[in-house]
Amino acid sequence: MAFVKLCSSISKQIIQPAFRVQKLSTPFSRSLSTAANYEFIKVEKKGEKENIGLITLNRKKALNALCDGLMNDISNALDSLEADKSIGAIVLTGSEKAFAAGADIKEMQNKTFSECFSGSFLSAWDRVSKTTKPIIAAVNGYALGGGCELAMMCDIIYAGEGAKFGQPEILIGTIPGAGGTQRLTKAVGKSKAMEIVLTGNQFTAIEAEKWGLVSKVFPVEQVVDEAIKLGEKICTNSNLIVAICKESVNSAYETTLSEGLRTEKRLFYSTFATKDRKEGMTAFLEKRKPDFTGE
């Protein structure tokens, strides 16, 4: 959740260059759908085979604070990318200044308990975590509150050297509400998660990598390119087996060891019903590259 107010104070302390989306060295790029009307995001196809969907958060004046409209845009974009068979992986990013500086406090200021409870407030924000295709967060700048939670909904986090993470909801009299206390604890452990959420302190990309929250750290200008390269590497595998593997890893993340092992075994068995498993093993024995079809 957090923090338009917090971000306002932050922005006063830092130089405010004109908002820009990071340039990519990859020459292949086009709009995913000219018919799509997104107010708060940009959606493009990236990579040499245009098989990577790139979603860029684009709330220029609010450091990409997460409002309902922006989250609805993300949800709709994910629906389109999931349905597009040419897309094998997705990258989610913001600007060099802010991945997402938090939730929009103005939208939450006057909400009541009954409104939140009866309306299942923030429940729709989980759409990112329910994506079947692998999704990589490319984080630069501030990823605070809801921004940190959004990054943690992704499967892999790549971060720029200047990225700052945090769950500062405690500073405005509330707690994380979109997975901050849950996913963070799974990622970094109880003690470190308690320190982060009870103090509201920010932490760096290097610390996030050390604690296991971030996979890799890169120079700011390389983060999105590296995330796209990772997506392209993933796309060389069977998209069907990738989805099955993702489900198995998530099982380890969300269940007990014994239940996770049972799930893994069942999913392992299920690959033997696919043409791609047979093609992969045959290609290995014939010492050639496999020709996966997603079947």
Tab-separated table of C-alpha atoms in Angstrom, residues 66-230:
chain	number	residue	atom	x	y	z
A	66	LEU	CA	-1.101	2.365	-7.584
A	67	CYS	CA	-4.667	3.538	-8.049
A	68	ASP	CA	-7.613	1.315	-8.966
A	69	GLY	CA	-7.453	2.511	-12.561
A	70	LEU	CA	-3.805	1.510	-12.901
A	71	MET	CA	-4.399	-1.915	-11.366
A	72	ASN	CA	-7.392	-2.442	-13.667
A	73	ASP	CA	-5.176	-1.532	-16.620
A	74	ILE	CA	-2.594	-4.109	-15.500
A	75	SER	CA	-5.288	-6.747	-15.108
A	76	ASN	CA	-6.683	-6.083	-18.583
A	77	ALA	CA	-3.201	-6.084	-20.116
A	78	LEU	CA	-2.404	-9.403	-18.461
A	79	ASP	CA	-5.623	-10.862	-19.835
A	80	SER	CA	-4.515	-9.848	-23.343
A	81	LEU	CA	-0.951	-11.113	-22.877
A	82	GLU	CA	-2.143	-14.424	-21.462
A	83	ALA	CA	-4.423	-14.922	-24.478
A	84	ASP	CA	-1.670	-14.026	-26.962
A	85	LYS	CA	0.033	-17.280	-27.972
A	86	SER	CA	3.033	-15.386	-29.345
A	87	ILE	CA	3.905	-14.114	-25.854
A	88	GLY	CA	5.966	-16.462	-23.686
A	89	ALA	CA	6.945	-14.198	-20.793
A	90	ILE	CA	6.056	-10.786	-19.361
A	91	VAL	CA	8.173	-7.959	-17.927
A	92	LEU	CA	6.626	-5.403	-15.561
A	93	THR	CA	8.479	-2.137	-14.955
A	94	GLY	CA	8.080	1.524	-14.073
A	95	SER	CA	10.437	4.463	-14.587
A	96	GLU	CA	14.033	4.952	-13.504
A	97	LYS	CA	12.743	7.095	-10.659
A	98	ALA	CA	9.991	4.833	-9.372
A	99	PHE	CA	8.806	1.330	-10.079
A	100	ALA	CA	5.783	2.195	-7.948
A	101	ALA	CA	6.012	4.407	-4.887
A	102	GLY	CA	2.971	2.878	-3.198
A	103	ALA	CA	-0.796	2.842	-3.238
A	104	ASP	CA	-2.807	5.992	-3.835
A	105	ILE	CA	-3.552	7.261	-0.324
A	106	LYS	CA	-6.140	9.720	-1.627
A	107	GLU	CA	-8.286	6.795	-2.785
A	108	MET	CA	-8.065	5.138	0.634
A	109	GLN	CA	-8.291	8.147	2.933
A	110	ASN	CA	-12.055	8.078	3.536
A	111	LYS	CA	-12.748	4.365	3.289
A	112	THR	CA	-14.438	2.646	6.245
A	113	PHE	CA	-13.998	-0.845	7.629
A	114	SER	CA	-17.379	-1.926	6.276
A	115	GLU	CA	-16.496	-0.640	2.794
A	116	CYS	CA	-13.183	-2.479	2.797
A	117	PHE	CA	-14.635	-5.699	4.198
A	118	SER	CA	-17.818	-5.913	2.148
A	119	GLY	CA	-16.092	-4.749	-1.006
A	120	SER	CA	-13.046	-7.051	-0.614
A	121	PHE	CA	-10.779	-4.032	-1.020
A	122	LEU	CA	-7.494	-4.816	-2.856
A	123	SER	CA	-8.521	-8.407	-3.602
A	124	ALA	CA	-8.394	-7.737	-7.355
A	125	TRP	CA	-4.738	-6.689	-7.020
A	126	ASP	CA	-3.699	-10.351	-6.887
A	127	ARG	CA	-4.158	-10.687	-10.663
A	128	VAL	CA	-0.398	-10.431	-11.202
A	129	SER	CA	0.284	-13.395	-8.909
A	130	LYS	CA	-2.279	-15.498	-10.796
A	131	THR	CA	-0.640	-15.062	-14.187
A	132	THR	CA	0.199	-18.442	-15.713
A	133	LYS	CA	2.998	-17.054	-17.873
A	134	PRO	CA	6.229	-16.122	-16.070
A	135	ILE	CA	6.363	-12.467	-15.093
A	136	ILE	CA	9.554	-10.597	-14.250
A	137	ALA	CA	9.624	-7.352	-12.273
A	138	ALA	CA	12.272	-4.909	-13.512
A	139	VAL	CA	12.595	-2.495	-10.596
A	140	ASN	CA	14.269	0.895	-10.592
A	141	GLY	CA	13.816	3.672	-8.065
A	142	TYR	CA	11.204	3.383	-5.350
A	143	ALA	CA	9.247	0.178	-4.779
A	144	LEU	CA	7.476	1.072	-1.563
A	145	GLY	CA	4.338	-0.303	0.062
A	146	GLY	CA	2.064	-1.449	-2.744
A	147	GLY	CA	4.973	-1.102	-5.151
A	148	CYS	CA	7.035	-3.581	-3.152
A	149	GLU	CA	3.999	-5.850	-2.923
A	150	LEU	CA	3.458	-5.635	-6.681
A	151	ALA	CA	7.073	-6.629	-7.330
A	152	MET	CA	6.717	-9.562	-4.941
A	153	MET	CA	3.653	-10.790	-6.858
A	154	CYS	CA	5.958	-11.356	-9.829
A	155	ASP	CA	7.935	-14.581	-10.269
A	156	ILE	CA	11.392	-13.008	-10.491
A	157	ILE	CA	12.681	-9.582	-9.434
A	158	TYR	CA	15.576	-7.856	-11.211
A	159	ALA	CA	16.571	-4.539	-9.645
A	160	GLY	CA	18.657	-1.510	-10.517
A	161	GLU	CA	21.512	-0.487	-8.253
A	162	GLY	CA	19.579	2.502	-6.920
A	163	ALA	CA	16.304	0.713	-6.224
A	164	LYS	CA	14.763	1.192	-2.777
A	165	PHE	CA	12.244	-1.239	-1.285
A	166	GLY	CA	10.091	-0.967	1.815
A	167	GLN	CA	6.747	-1.536	3.538
A	168	PRO	CA	6.192	1.795	5.315
A	169	GLU	CA	2.460	1.361	5.973
A	170	ILE	CA	3.105	1.397	9.718
A	171	LEU	CA	4.117	5.056	9.392
A	172	ILE	CA	0.603	6.081	8.352
A	173	GLY	CA	-1.258	3.932	10.863
A	174	THR	CA	-2.030	0.796	8.880
A	175	ILE	CA	-0.385	-2.435	7.695
A	176	PRO	CA	0.394	-3.931	4.285
A	177	GLY	CA	-2.782	-5.223	2.657
A	178	ALA	CA	-1.664	-6.739	-0.654
A	179	GLY	CA	0.704	-9.437	0.559
A	180	GLY	CA	3.439	-7.387	2.228
A	181	THR	CA	3.453	-9.241	5.544
A	182	GLN	CA	3.011	-12.620	3.863
A	183	ARG	CA	5.238	-12.704	0.774
A	184	LEU	CA	7.992	-10.696	2.438
A	185	THR	CA	8.123	-13.128	5.358
A	186	LYS	CA	8.332	-16.076	2.940
A	187	ALA	CA	11.148	-14.366	1.061
A	188	VAL	CA	13.372	-12.969	3.821
A	189	GLY	CA	12.284	-14.791	6.988
A	190	LYS	CA	10.320	-13.751	10.073
A	191	SER	CA	12.927	-11.658	11.877
A	192	LYS	CA	13.909	-9.505	8.909
A	193	ALA	CA	10.280	-9.131	7.780
A	194	MET	CA	9.282	-8.015	11.280
A	195	GLU	CA	12.051	-5.412	11.295
A	196	ILE	CA	10.966	-4.084	7.890
A	197	VAL	CA	7.210	-3.853	8.506
A	198	LEU	CA	7.395	-2.660	12.134
A	199	THR	CA	9.833	0.157	11.416
A	200	GLY	CA	8.814	1.157	7.899
A	201	ASN	CA	12.507	1.421	7.035
A	202	GLN	CA	13.546	1.277	3.392
A	203	PHE	CA	16.214	-1.133	2.166
A	204	THR	CA	18.469	-1.158	-0.888
A	205	ALA	CA	18.598	-3.438	-3.906
A	206	ILE	CA	21.888	-4.893	-2.657
A	207	GLU	CA	20.274	-5.746	0.686
A	208	ALA	CA	17.242	-7.176	-1.104
A	209	GLU	CA	19.514	-9.432	-3.150
A	210	LYS	CA	21.434	-10.486	-0.048
A	211	TRP	CA	18.203	-11.418	1.730
A	212	GLY	CA	16.837	-13.361	-1.236
A	213	LEU	CA	14.053	-10.985	-2.275
A	214	VAL	CA	15.799	-9.891	-5.480
A	215	SER	CA	17.360	-12.305	-7.954
A	216	LYS	CA	19.983	-9.987	-9.483
A	217	VAL	CA	21.082	-6.339	-9.377
A	218	PHE	CA	22.181	-4.407	-12.475
A	219	PRO	CA	23.134	-0.854	-13.451
A	220	VAL	CA	19.974	1.225	-13.759
A	221	GLU	CA	20.001	1.466	-17.542
A	222	GLN	CA	20.374	-2.321	-17.979
A	223	VAL	CA	17.560	-3.630	-15.786
A	224	VAL	CA	14.755	-3.774	-18.351
A	225	ASP	CA	17.032	-5.136	-21.085
A	226	GLU	CA	18.278	-7.868	-18.744
A	227	ALA	CA	14.728	-8.760	-17.721
A	228	ILE	CA	13.773	-9.075	-21.397
A	229	LYS	CA	16.823	-11.269	-22.053
A	230	LEU	CA	15.799	-13.486	-19.168
